[in-house]
CSV table of C-alpha atoms in Angstrom, one decimal:
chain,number,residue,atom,x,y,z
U,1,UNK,CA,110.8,197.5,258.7
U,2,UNK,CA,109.7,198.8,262.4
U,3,UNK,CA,109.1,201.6,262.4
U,4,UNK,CA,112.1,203.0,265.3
U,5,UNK,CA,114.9,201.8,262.8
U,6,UNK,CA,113.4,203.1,259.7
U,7,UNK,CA,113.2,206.3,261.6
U,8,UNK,CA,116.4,206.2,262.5
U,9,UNK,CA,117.6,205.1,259.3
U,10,UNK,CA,115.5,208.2,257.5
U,11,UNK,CA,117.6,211.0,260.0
U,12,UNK,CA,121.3,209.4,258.7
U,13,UNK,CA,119.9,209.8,255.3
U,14,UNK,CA,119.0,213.4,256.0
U,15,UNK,CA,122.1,214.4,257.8
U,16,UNK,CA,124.0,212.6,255.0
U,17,UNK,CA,122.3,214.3,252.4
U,18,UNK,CA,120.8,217.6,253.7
U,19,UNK,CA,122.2,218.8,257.0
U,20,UNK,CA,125.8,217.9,256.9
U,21,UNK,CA,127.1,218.8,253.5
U,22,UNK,CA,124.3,222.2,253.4
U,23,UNK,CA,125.9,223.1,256.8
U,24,UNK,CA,130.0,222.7,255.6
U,25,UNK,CA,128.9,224.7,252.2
U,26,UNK,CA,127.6,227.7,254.8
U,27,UNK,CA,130.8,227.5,257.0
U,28,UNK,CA,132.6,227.4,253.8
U,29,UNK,CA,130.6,230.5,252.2
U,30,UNK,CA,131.0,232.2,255.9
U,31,UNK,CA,134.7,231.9,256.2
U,32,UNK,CA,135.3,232.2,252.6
U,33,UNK,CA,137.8,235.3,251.4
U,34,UNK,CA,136.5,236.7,248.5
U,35,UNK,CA,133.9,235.3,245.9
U,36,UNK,CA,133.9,232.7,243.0
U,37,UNK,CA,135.6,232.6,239.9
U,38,UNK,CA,133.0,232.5,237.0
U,39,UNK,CA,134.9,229.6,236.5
U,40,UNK,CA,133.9,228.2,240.3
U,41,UNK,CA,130.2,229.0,239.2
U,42,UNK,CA,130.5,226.8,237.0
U,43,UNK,CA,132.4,223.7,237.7
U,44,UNK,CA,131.2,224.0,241.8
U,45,UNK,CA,127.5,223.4,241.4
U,46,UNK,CA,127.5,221.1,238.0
U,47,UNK,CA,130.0,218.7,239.8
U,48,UNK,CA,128.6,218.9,243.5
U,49,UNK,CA,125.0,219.0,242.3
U,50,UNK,CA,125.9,215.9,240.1
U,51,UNK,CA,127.5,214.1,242.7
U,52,UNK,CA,124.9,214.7,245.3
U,53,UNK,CA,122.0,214.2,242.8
U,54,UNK,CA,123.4,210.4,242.3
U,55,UNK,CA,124.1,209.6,246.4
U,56,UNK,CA,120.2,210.5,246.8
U,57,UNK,CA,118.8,208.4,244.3
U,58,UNK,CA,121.2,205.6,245.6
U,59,UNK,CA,120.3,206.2,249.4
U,60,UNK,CA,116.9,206.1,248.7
U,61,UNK,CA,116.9,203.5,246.4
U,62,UNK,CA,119.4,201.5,248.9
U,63,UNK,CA,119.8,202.6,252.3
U,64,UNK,CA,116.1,203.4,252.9
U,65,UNK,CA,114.9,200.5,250.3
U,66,UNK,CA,112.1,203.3,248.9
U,67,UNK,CA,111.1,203.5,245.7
U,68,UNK,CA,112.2,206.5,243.5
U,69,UNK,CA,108.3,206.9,242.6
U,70,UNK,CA,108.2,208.6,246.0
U,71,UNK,CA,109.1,211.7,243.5
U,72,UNK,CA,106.5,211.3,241.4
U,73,UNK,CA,103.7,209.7,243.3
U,74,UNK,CA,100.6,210.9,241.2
U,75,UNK,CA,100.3,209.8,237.5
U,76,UNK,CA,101.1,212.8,234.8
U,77,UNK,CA,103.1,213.8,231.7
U,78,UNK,CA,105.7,215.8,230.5
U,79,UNK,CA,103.3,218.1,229.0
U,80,UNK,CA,101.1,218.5,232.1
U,81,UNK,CA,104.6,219.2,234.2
U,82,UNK,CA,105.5,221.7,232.0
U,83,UNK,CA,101.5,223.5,232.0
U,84,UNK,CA,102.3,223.0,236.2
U,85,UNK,CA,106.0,224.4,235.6
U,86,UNK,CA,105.0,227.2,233.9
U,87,UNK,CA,102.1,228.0,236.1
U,88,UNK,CA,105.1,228.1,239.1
U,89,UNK,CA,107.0,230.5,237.6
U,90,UNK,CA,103.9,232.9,236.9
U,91,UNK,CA,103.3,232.7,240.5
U,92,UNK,CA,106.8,233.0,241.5
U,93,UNK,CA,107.3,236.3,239.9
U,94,UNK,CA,104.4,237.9,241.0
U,95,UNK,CA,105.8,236.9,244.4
U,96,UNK,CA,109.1,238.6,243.2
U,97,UNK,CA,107.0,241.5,242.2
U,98,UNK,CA,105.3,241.9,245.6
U,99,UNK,CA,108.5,241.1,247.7
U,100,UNK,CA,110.4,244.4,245.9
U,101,UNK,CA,107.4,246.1,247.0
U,102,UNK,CA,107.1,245.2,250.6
U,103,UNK,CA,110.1,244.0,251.6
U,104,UNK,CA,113.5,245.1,249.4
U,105,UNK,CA,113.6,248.2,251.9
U,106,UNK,CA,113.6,246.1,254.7
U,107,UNK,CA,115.9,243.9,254.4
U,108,UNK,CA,119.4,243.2,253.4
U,109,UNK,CA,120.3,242.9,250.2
U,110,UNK,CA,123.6,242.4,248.9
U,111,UNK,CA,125.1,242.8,245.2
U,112,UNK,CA,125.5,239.4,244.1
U,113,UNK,CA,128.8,239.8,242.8
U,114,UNK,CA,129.7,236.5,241.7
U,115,UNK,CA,126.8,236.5,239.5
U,116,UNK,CA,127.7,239.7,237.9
U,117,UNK,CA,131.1,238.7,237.2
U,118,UNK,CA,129.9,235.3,235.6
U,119,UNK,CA,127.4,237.1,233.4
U,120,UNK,CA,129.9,239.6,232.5
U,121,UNK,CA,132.4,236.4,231.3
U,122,UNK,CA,129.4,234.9,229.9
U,123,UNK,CA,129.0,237.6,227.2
U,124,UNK,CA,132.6,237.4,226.0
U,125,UNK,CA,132.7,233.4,226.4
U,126,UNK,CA,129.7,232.2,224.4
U,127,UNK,CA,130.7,228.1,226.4
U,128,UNK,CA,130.5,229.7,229.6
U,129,UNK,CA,126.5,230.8,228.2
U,130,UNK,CA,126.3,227.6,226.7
U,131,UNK,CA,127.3,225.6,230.4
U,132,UNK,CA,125.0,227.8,232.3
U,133,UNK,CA,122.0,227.7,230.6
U,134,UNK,CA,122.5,223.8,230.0
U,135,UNK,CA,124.0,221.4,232.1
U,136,UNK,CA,124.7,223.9,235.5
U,137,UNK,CA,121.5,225.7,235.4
U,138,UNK,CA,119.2,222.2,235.1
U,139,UNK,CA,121.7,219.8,236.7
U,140,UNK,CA,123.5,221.8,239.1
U,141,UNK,CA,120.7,224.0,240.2
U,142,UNK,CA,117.8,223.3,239.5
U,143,UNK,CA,117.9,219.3,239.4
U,144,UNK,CA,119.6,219.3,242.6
U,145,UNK,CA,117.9,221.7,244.8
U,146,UNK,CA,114.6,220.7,244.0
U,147,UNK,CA,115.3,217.1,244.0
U,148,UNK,CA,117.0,218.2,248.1
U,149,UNK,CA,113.0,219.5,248.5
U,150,UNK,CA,111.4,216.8,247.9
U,151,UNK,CA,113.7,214.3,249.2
U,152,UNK,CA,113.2,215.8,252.9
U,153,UNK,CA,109.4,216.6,252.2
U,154,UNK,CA,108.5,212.7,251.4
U,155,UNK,CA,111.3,211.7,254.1
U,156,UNK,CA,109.6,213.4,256.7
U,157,UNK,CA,105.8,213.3,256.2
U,158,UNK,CA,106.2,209.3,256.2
U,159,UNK,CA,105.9,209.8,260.2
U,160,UNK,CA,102.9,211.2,260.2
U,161,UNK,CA,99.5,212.4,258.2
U,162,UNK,CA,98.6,215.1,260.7
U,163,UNK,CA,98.5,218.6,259.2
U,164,UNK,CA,100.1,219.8,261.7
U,165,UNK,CA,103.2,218.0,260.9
U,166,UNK,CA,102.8,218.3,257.2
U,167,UNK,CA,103.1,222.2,257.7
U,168,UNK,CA,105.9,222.0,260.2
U,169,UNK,CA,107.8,219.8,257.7
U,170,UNK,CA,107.1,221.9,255.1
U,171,UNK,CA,108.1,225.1,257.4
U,172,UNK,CA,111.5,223.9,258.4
U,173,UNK,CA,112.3,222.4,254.4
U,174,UNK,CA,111.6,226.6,253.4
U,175,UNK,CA,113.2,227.5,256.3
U,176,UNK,CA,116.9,225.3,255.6
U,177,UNK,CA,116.4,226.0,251.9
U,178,UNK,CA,116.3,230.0,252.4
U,179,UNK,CA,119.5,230.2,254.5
U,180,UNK,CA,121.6,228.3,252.7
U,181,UNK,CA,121.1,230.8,250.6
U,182,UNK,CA,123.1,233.1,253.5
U,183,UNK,CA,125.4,235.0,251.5
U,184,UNK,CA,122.3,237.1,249.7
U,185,UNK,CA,121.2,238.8,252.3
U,186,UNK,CA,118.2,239.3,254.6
U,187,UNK,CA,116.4,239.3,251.7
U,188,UNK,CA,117.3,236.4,249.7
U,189,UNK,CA,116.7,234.3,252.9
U,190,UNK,CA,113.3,235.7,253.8
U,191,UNK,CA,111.8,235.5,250.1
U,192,UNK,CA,113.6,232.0,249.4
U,193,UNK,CA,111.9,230.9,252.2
U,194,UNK,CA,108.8,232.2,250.8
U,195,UNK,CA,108.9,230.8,247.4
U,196,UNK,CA,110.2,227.6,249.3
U,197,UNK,CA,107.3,227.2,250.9
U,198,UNK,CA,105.3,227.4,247.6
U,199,UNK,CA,107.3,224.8,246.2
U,200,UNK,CA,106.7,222.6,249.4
U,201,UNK,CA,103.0,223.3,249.1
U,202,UNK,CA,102.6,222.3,245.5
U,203,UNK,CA,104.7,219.2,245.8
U,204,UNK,CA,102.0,218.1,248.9
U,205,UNK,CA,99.1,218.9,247.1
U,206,UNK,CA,100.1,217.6,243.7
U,207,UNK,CA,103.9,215.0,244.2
U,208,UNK,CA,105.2,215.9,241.0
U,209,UNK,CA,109.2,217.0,241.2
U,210,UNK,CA,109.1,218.0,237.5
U,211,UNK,CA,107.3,221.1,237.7
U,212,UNK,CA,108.8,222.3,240.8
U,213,UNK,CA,112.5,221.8,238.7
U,214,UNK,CA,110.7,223.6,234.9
U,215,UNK,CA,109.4,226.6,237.5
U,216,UNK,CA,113.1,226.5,239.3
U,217,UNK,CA,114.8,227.3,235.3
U,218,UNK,CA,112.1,229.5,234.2
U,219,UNK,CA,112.5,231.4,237.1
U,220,UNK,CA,116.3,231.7,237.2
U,221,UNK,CA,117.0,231.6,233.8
U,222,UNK,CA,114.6,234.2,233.4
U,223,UNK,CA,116.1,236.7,235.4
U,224,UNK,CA,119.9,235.8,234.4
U,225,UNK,CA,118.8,236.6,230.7
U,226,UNK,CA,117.7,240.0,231.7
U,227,UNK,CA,120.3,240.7,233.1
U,228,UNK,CA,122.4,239.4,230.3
U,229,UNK,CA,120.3,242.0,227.7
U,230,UNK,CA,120.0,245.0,230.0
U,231,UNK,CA,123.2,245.4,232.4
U,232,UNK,CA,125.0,248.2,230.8
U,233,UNK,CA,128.1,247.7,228.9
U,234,UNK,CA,131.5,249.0,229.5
């Protein structure tokens, strides 16, 4: 394929996949009255994240006639994602550490209220538990956003070995995955970012999406479980 149309070909995919849908979900989360249901953080991300996890493996499959290896372009095992995985999330909350330090007092920082309310459900509705720690927060969350990463990561650094360009795509992937993340704040945009650009790193140096998704549960699961055990009861 020349190269013109299978540039051309790569932005529609992006804008179809990344830019379009992430940019109605923020005038949606902008405009919105309100927050989610526990029952919205639920269903919303297991059946959009399900959805859009399918339409990227069939455009890239399809549409840009690339193979799915793209994901996984070095050889490895489970075993070794997971070692890579866990390694992630070590890093990731030292980074968490370091950004309450240095940054909390900074920025803005909003109560994430919809989270509350669905942990709060999720101690009197053991399914709600069962659906968050299973199918949403691997599929829905996880899965999805990481498989986003990657997707416009490989996408993108086609066009060009320079390291220049490697580091700008990776720069503007951190940067669109930290404010989507609008409605937390100053803060959740700034260290998102951060962590983002982590992720991006590790998937350049090593092309593995498994670890990036094990790291992506630890690290969220972790924290929703503390705050399961320790938020005080009424």
């Amino acid at each position: 394929m020349n190269a013109k149309p299978k540039f051309l070909k790569s932005i529609i995919a992006i804008l179809v996949i990344v830019l379009i849908p992430y940019g109605v979900f923020l005038a949606f989360r902008i405009g919105q009255q309100g927050v989610f249901s526990a029952q919205d953080m639920i269903r919303y991300p297991l059946v959009f994240g399900g959805i859009s996890i399918l339409i990227v493996l069939l455009i890239k499959r399809y549409f840009l006639q690339e193979p799915l290896s793209d994901f996984n372009k070095t050889g490895g095992s489970w075993s070794n994602d997971l070692k890579w995985g866990l390694l992630l999330t070590a890093f990731y909350f030292i980074l968490f550490a370091l950004e309450r330090i240095s940054l909390r007092s900074l920025l803005n920082s909003p109560s994430n209220m919809e989270l509350l309310g669905l942990m709060l459900e999720m101690r009197e509705k053991p399914i709600l538990l069962l659906l968050w720690f299973g199918p949403v927060l691997w599929i829905g969350v996880a899965f999805y956003e990481e498989l986003i990463r990657v997707f416009l990561l490989s996408s993108l650094w086609k066009f060009s070995k320079n390291l220049r360009w490697i580091l700008a795509v990776i720069l503007i992937t951190s940067l669109i995955m930290g404010f989507v993340h609008w409605n937390q704040g100053s803060y959740g945009i700034v260290t998102i970012t951060i962590k983002s650009f982590v992720a991006c790193w590790f998937f350049y140096k090593k092309r593995r999406l498994m670890p990036l998704v094990y790291a992506h549960v630890l690290y969220d699961g972790l924290q929703v479980a503390q705050l399961l055990l320790t938020y005080p009861q009424d």
